[in-house]
Coordinates of C-alpha atoms in Angstrom, one line a residue:
M214 CA 0.0 0.0 0.0
R215 CA 2.8 2.3 0.9
T216 CA 4.5 1.6 -2.5
I217 CA 1.3 2.6 -4.3
K218 CA 1.1 5.9 -2.3
N219 CA 4.7 6.6 -3.1
L220 CA 4.0 6.0 -6.8
Y221 CA 1.1 8.4 -6.8
A222 CA 3.2 11.0 -5.0
A223 CA 5.9 10.7 -7.6
L224 CA 3.4 11.0 -10.5
L225 CA 1.9 14.1 -8.9
A226 CA 5.3 15.7 -8.5
V227 CA 6.1 15.1 -12.1
C228 CA 2.8 16.6 -13.2
L229 CA 3.3 19.7 -11.1
L230 CA 6.8 20.0 -12.5
L231 CA 5.5 19.9 -16.1
V232 CA 2.7 22.4 -15.4
S233 CA 5.1 24.8 -13.7
A234 CA 7.8 24.6 -16.3
P235 CA 8.2 27.9 -18.3
L236 CA 6.4 27.8 -21.6
L237 CA 9.4 29.4 -23.3
A238 CA 11.8 26.7 -22.3
G239 CA 11.2 24.3 -25.2
D240 CA 11.0 26.9 -28.0
N241 CA 13.1 29.9 -27.3
P242 CA 14.0 32.4 -30.1
N243 CA 17.6 33.7 -30.1
L244 CA 17.7 37.4 -29.5
L245 CA 20.3 40.1 -30.2
V246 CA 19.9 43.6 -28.7
M247 CA 21.4 46.3 -30.9
G248 CA 21.4 50.0 -30.8
E249 CA 20.7 52.3 -33.7
D250 CA 22.6 55.6 -33.4
A251 CA 22.7 57.0 -37.0
D252 CA 20.6 59.9 -36.0
K253 CA 23.0 62.6 -34.7
D254 CA 20.5 63.4 -31.9
T255 CA 20.7 59.9 -30.4
V256 CA 23.1 58.8 -27.7
P257 CA 26.1 57.3 -29.6
R258 CA 27.2 53.7 -29.2
N259 CA 30.4 54.5 -27.4
S260 CA 28.7 56.3 -24.6
R261 CA 28.4 54.9 -21.1
V262 CA 24.7 55.8 -21.2
F263 CA 24.3 53.5 -24.3
K264 CA 26.1 50.6 -22.6
R265 CA 23.9 50.9 -19.4
V266 CA 20.7 50.8 -21.5
L267 CA 22.1 47.9 -23.6
D268 CA 22.9 45.9 -20.4
Q269 CA 19.5 46.6 -18.8
L270 CA 17.5 45.5 -21.9
N271 CA 19.5 42.3 -22.1
E272 CA 19.0 41.7 -18.4
E273 CA 15.2 42.2 -18.6
M274 CA 14.7 39.9 -21.6
H275 CA 17.1 37.3 -20.2
N276 CA 15.1 37.2 -17.0
A277 CA 11.9 36.7 -19.1
G278 CA 13.4 33.5 -20.4
F279 CA 14.8 34.4 -23.8
N280 CA 18.2 33.4 -25.2
M281 CA 20.2 36.6 -25.3
Y282 CA 23.5 36.9 -27.2
D283 CA 26.2 39.5 -27.0
E284 CA 26.8 41.3 -30.3
T285 CA 30.5 41.6 -29.9
A286 CA 30.9 37.9 -28.9
V287 CA 29.0 36.5 -31.9
T288 CA 30.4 38.9 -34.5
L289 CA 34.1 38.9 -33.4
G290 CA 36.4 38.2 -36.2
D291 CA 33.9 38.7 -39.0
F292 CA 32.8 42.3 -38.6
A293 CA 34.5 45.6 -37.7
Q294 CA 34.0 46.3 -34.0
G295 CA 33.2 49.5 -32.2
R296 CA 31.6 51.3 -35.1
N297 CA 29.4 54.3 -34.2
R298 CA 26.5 55.9 -36.0
R299 CA 25.3 52.7 -37.6
T300 CA 22.3 52.8 -39.9
D301 CA 19.4 50.4 -39.9
A302 CA 20.7 48.6 -43.0
E303 CA 24.0 47.9 -41.3
I304 CA 22.4 46.6 -38.1
I305 CA 20.0 44.3 -39.9
D306 CA 22.7 43.0 -42.2
V307 CA 24.9 42.1 -39.2
A308 CA 22.0 40.3 -37.4
R309 CA 21.1 38.3 -40.6
S310 CA 24.8 37.4 -41.2
V311 CA 25.3 35.8 -37.8
R312 CA 25.1 32.0 -38.3
R313 CA 26.4 30.6 -35.0
P314 CA 24.0 31.0 -33.3
P315 CA 21.3 31.9 -35.9
I316 CA 19.5 35.0 -34.7
D317 CA 15.7 35.0 -34.8
V318 CA 14.8 38.4 -33.4
A319 CA 16.7 41.7 -33.4
V320 CA 15.8 44.1 -30.6
I321 CA 16.7 47.6 -31.9
F322 CA 16.7 50.6 -29.7
Q323 CA 17.4 54.4 -29.8
I324 CA 18.2 56.7 -26.9
Y325 CA 17.3 60.4 -26.9
A326 CA 18.5 62.5 -24.0
S327 CA 18.6 66.2 -23.2
A328 CA 19.7 68.4 -20.4
K329 CA 18.5 72.0 -20.0
P330 CA 20.5 74.1 -17.5
L331 CA 18.6 76.7 -15.4
D332 CA 19.8 79.0 -12.7
H333 CA 18.4 76.9 -9.9
T334 CA 18.6 73.3 -11.4
T335 CA 19.3 71.3 -14.5
K336 CA 16.3 69.7 -16.2
V337 CA 17.0 66.2 -17.6
K338 CA 14.7 64.3 -20.1
V339 CA 15.3 60.8 -21.5
R340 CA 13.3 58.9 -24.2
I341 CA 14.1 55.3 -25.4
S342 CA 12.3 53.7 -28.3
G343 CA 12.6 50.0 -29.1
R344 CA 11.3 47.7 -31.8
M345 CA 11.6 44.0 -32.5
L346 CA 12.3 42.6 -36.0
N347 CA 12.1 39.0 -37.3
V348 CA 15.6 38.8 -38.7
K349 CA 14.8 36.2 -41.3
T350 CA 11.6 37.6 -42.7
G351 CA 11.8 41.3 -42.0
Q352 CA 8.5 41.2 -40.2
R353 CA 8.0 43.7 -37.4
L354 CA 7.0 42.1 -34.2
G355 CA 6.2 45.1 -32.1
N356 CA 7.5 48.4 -30.8
F357 CA 7.3 50.6 -27.8
E358 CA 8.6 53.9 -26.5
V359 CA 9.2 54.9 -22.9
D360 CA 10.2 58.4 -21.7
T361 CA 10.5 60.2 -18.4
P362 CA 6.9 61.1 -17.2
Q363 CA 8.3 64.6 -16.4
E364 CA 11.6 66.3 -16.5
W365 CA 13.9 65.2 -13.8
N366 CA 16.2 67.5 -11.8
A367 CA 20.0 67.4 -11.5
E368 CA 22.2 69.8 -9.6
P369 CA 22.7 73.3 -11.0
E370 CA 25.9 73.8 -13.1
C371 CA 25.9 70.0 -13.7
N372 CA 29.1 69.4 -15.8
R373 CA 29.5 66.7 -18.5
E374 CA 30.5 64.0 -16.0
C375 CA 27.5 64.9 -13.8
I376 CA 25.1 64.8 -16.8
L377 CA 26.4 61.5 -18.0
E378 CA 25.8 59.9 -14.6
V379 CA 22.4 61.4 -14.1
V380 CA 21.2 60.6 -17.6
G381 CA 22.6 57.1 -17.3
N382 CA 20.7 56.4 -14.0
Y383 CA 17.4 57.6 -15.5
S384 CA 18.1 55.8 -18.8
K385 CA 18.7 52.5 -17.0
T386 CA 15.4 52.9 -15.1
I387 CA 13.2 53.4 -18.2
A388 CA 15.2 50.8 -20.1
A389 CA 14.0 48.3 -17.6
D390 CA 10.4 49.3 -18.4
L391 CA 11.0 49.1 -22.1
G392 CA 12.6 45.6 -21.7
A393 CA 9.7 44.4 -19.7
V394 CA 7.1 45.6 -22.3
L395 CA 9.0 44.2 -25.2
S396 CA 9.5 40.9 -23.4
E397 CA 5.7 40.6 -22.7
K398 CA 4.9 41.4 -26.4
L399 CA 7.3 38.8 -27.7
A400 CA 6.3 36.2 -25.1
W401 CA 2.7 36.5 -26.2
M402 CA 3.7 35.8 -29.8
V403 CA 5.9 32.8 -28.8
E404 CA 3.5 31.3 -26.2
G405 CA 0.2 32.4 -27.6
S406 CA -2.7 32.8 -25.2
G407 CA -1.5 29.9 -23.0
D408 CA -4.4 27.7 -24.1
E409 CA -2.3 26.1 -26.8
T410 CA 1.4 25.3 -26.8
A411 CA 3.4 24.5 -29.7
G412 CA 4.4 20.9 -30.4
G413 CA 7.9 19.7 -30.3
G414 CA 8.5 20.6 -34.0
D415 CA 6.6 23.9 -34.0
S416 CA 7.2 27.4 -32.9
Q417 CA 4.6 30.1 -32.1
L418 CA 6.9 32.8 -33.5
P419 CA 5.6 33.9 -36.9
M420 CA 7.9 32.5 -39.5
A421 CA 8.1 32.4 -43.3
Y422 CA 10.3 30.4 -45.6
N423 CA 11.4 30.8 -49.2
L424 CA 11.1 27.3 -50.7
I425 CA 12.9 26.9 -54.1
F426 CA 12.3 23.7 -56.1
D427 CA 14.8 23.3 -58.9
G428 CA 14.4 20.8 -61.7
F429 CA 10.9 19.6 -60.8
T430 CA 8.1 19.3 -63.4
S431 CA 4.7 20.9 -63.0
E432 CA 3.3 17.4 -62.2
D433 CA 6.0 17.0 -59.5
M434 CA 5.0 20.3 -58.0
L435 CA 1.3 19.4 -57.8
S436 CA 2.3 16.4 -55.7
I437 CA 4.7 18.4 -53.6
E438 CA 2.1 21.1 -52.8
E439 CA -0.2 18.4 -51.4
Y440 CA 2.5 17.6 -48.9
L441 CA 3.4 21.2 -48.0
V442 CA -0.2 22.0 -46.8
I443 CA -0.2 19.0 -44.4
F444 CA 3.1 19.8 -42.7
S445 CA 2.6 20.7 -39.0
G446 CA 2.3 24.4 -38.3
Y447 CA 1.2 25.3 -41.8
K448 CA -0.4 28.7 -42.2
A449 CA -0.4 29.6 -45.9
H450 CA 1.7 29.5 -49.0
R451 CA 2.0 31.7 -52.1
P452 CA 3.8 30.9 -55.4
V453 CA 6.1 33.7 -56.2
Y454 CA 7.8 32.3 -59.3
S455 CA 7.0 29.3 -61.6
S456 CA 8.5 28.0 -64.8
A457 CA 8.8 24.6 -66.5
R458 CA 11.6 23.4 -64.2
R459 CA 11.7 25.9 -61.3
S460 CA 9.2 27.0 -58.7
E461 CA 9.6 29.4 -55.7
I462 CA 7.1 29.4 -52.9
W463 CA 6.7 31.8 -49.9
Y464 CA 5.7 29.4 -47.1
E465 CA 4.2 30.7 -43.8
S466 CA 4.4 28.3 -40.9
T467 CA 5.3 27.9 -37.3
I468 CA 7.3 24.8 -38.0
K469 CA 10.9 24.8 -36.8
S470 CA 13.6 24.8 -39.4
A471 CA 15.0 21.4 -38.3
K472 CA 11.6 19.7 -38.7
L473 CA 10.9 21.4 -42.0
N474 CA 14.2 20.1 -43.3
R475 CA 13.3 16.5 -42.2
N476 CA 9.8 16.9 -43.7
L477 CA 11.2 17.9 -47.1
Q478 CA 13.6 14.9 -47.1
R479 CA 10.8 12.6 -46.1
M480 CA 8.5 14.1 -48.7
L481 CA 11.0 13.3 -51.5
T482 CA 11.2 9.7 -50.3
E483 CA 7.4 9.3 -50.1
L484 CA 7.1 10.7 -53.7
D485 CA 9.9 8.4 -54.9
L486 CA 11.9 11.5 -56.1
K487 CA 15.6 11.9 -55.7
G488 CA 16.7 15.3 -54.6
M489 CA 19.1 17.3 -52.4
V490 CA 17.9 19.7 -49.7
Q491 CA 20.0 22.7 -48.8
F492 CA 19.1 25.6 -46.6
A493 CA 20.6 28.9 -45.3
G494 CA 18.7 31.3 -43.1
N495 CA 15.0 31.0 -44.1
T496 CA 15.7 29.8 -47.7
Y497 CA 15.4 26.1 -48.6
T498 CA 16.6 24.9 -52.0
V499 CA 15.4 21.5 -53.2
K500 CA 17.3 20.3 -56.3
K501 CA 16.0 17.3 -58.2
I502 CA 18.5 14.6 -59.1
A503 CA 17.4 13.4 -62.5
R504 CA 17.7 9.7 -63.3
R505 CA 18.2 8.4 -66.9
N506 CA 15.2 6.7 -68.4
E507 CA 13.2 7.5 -65.3
N508 CA 10.0 8.2 -67.2
K509 CA 7.6 5.2 -67.3
K510 CA 7.6 3.3 -70.6
P511 CA 4.4 1.7 -72.0
A512 CA 4.2 -2.1 -71.5
A513 CA 4.4 -4.1 -74.8
D514 CA 1.5 -6.3 -73.7
D515 CA -1.0 -3.5 -72.9
G516 CA -2.9 -4.0 -76.2
W517 CA -1.2 -1.1 -78.1

């Protein structure tokens, strides 16, 4: 009897553990926090204020359960380091070019700060805007802006060192708020409402893939499309190019890249087609391997 009770207790503990496990644990996107400072009015990347905001955003989103990566660490050796006044185009290109680990979402922020000296005090105002971008598809995943509810005060005749310290303190405070809001927005997209959770091969993060089929006939493509629509996580697909031997499809799904790769390989086997599957980023290229005399020949005893 005691053994049965112990078994029930163990099963209950396992169930509670599964229920209490964070929803993000099994399907976490990789995030890279990056600052845009091309606007001359923004705080530059080499400022201590910038670094404090960067660290606070990383901390908030890390605590929310996301996989956070340091830009310098993942780009060391392949990209010029320490560049200031970077444009949107440069930032996005860097995020897309990182392969190990592949970055899913770029969190891009800008800092605006001003100090107005008065006879009796110095008025300080800070504003930070942030947005999230699906690196592979270019889809915007949300944005938010946080600023000081009113001008804060610093000591009169506040010199440069004083202003940097005061602005840094206030910037860190509102960066925490920005990080919390962006984390909540992204968590909602990854987890959904909580009533449904993604399966082992699916992600709740909106995703789209560019599927290229090279060397396949129109008859082959009819059969292939029948498989594409039954893959797990399927949302929609749209042909973007089609010719006698080449087709390109924009494929929207929540399926993970590893499972999509397996499904494409399995699909070729099921259809008795020989092919090679390659992928980089969100582009999958399936090349048909032609076999000599593959076309079916009529049987001599079929009454022809």
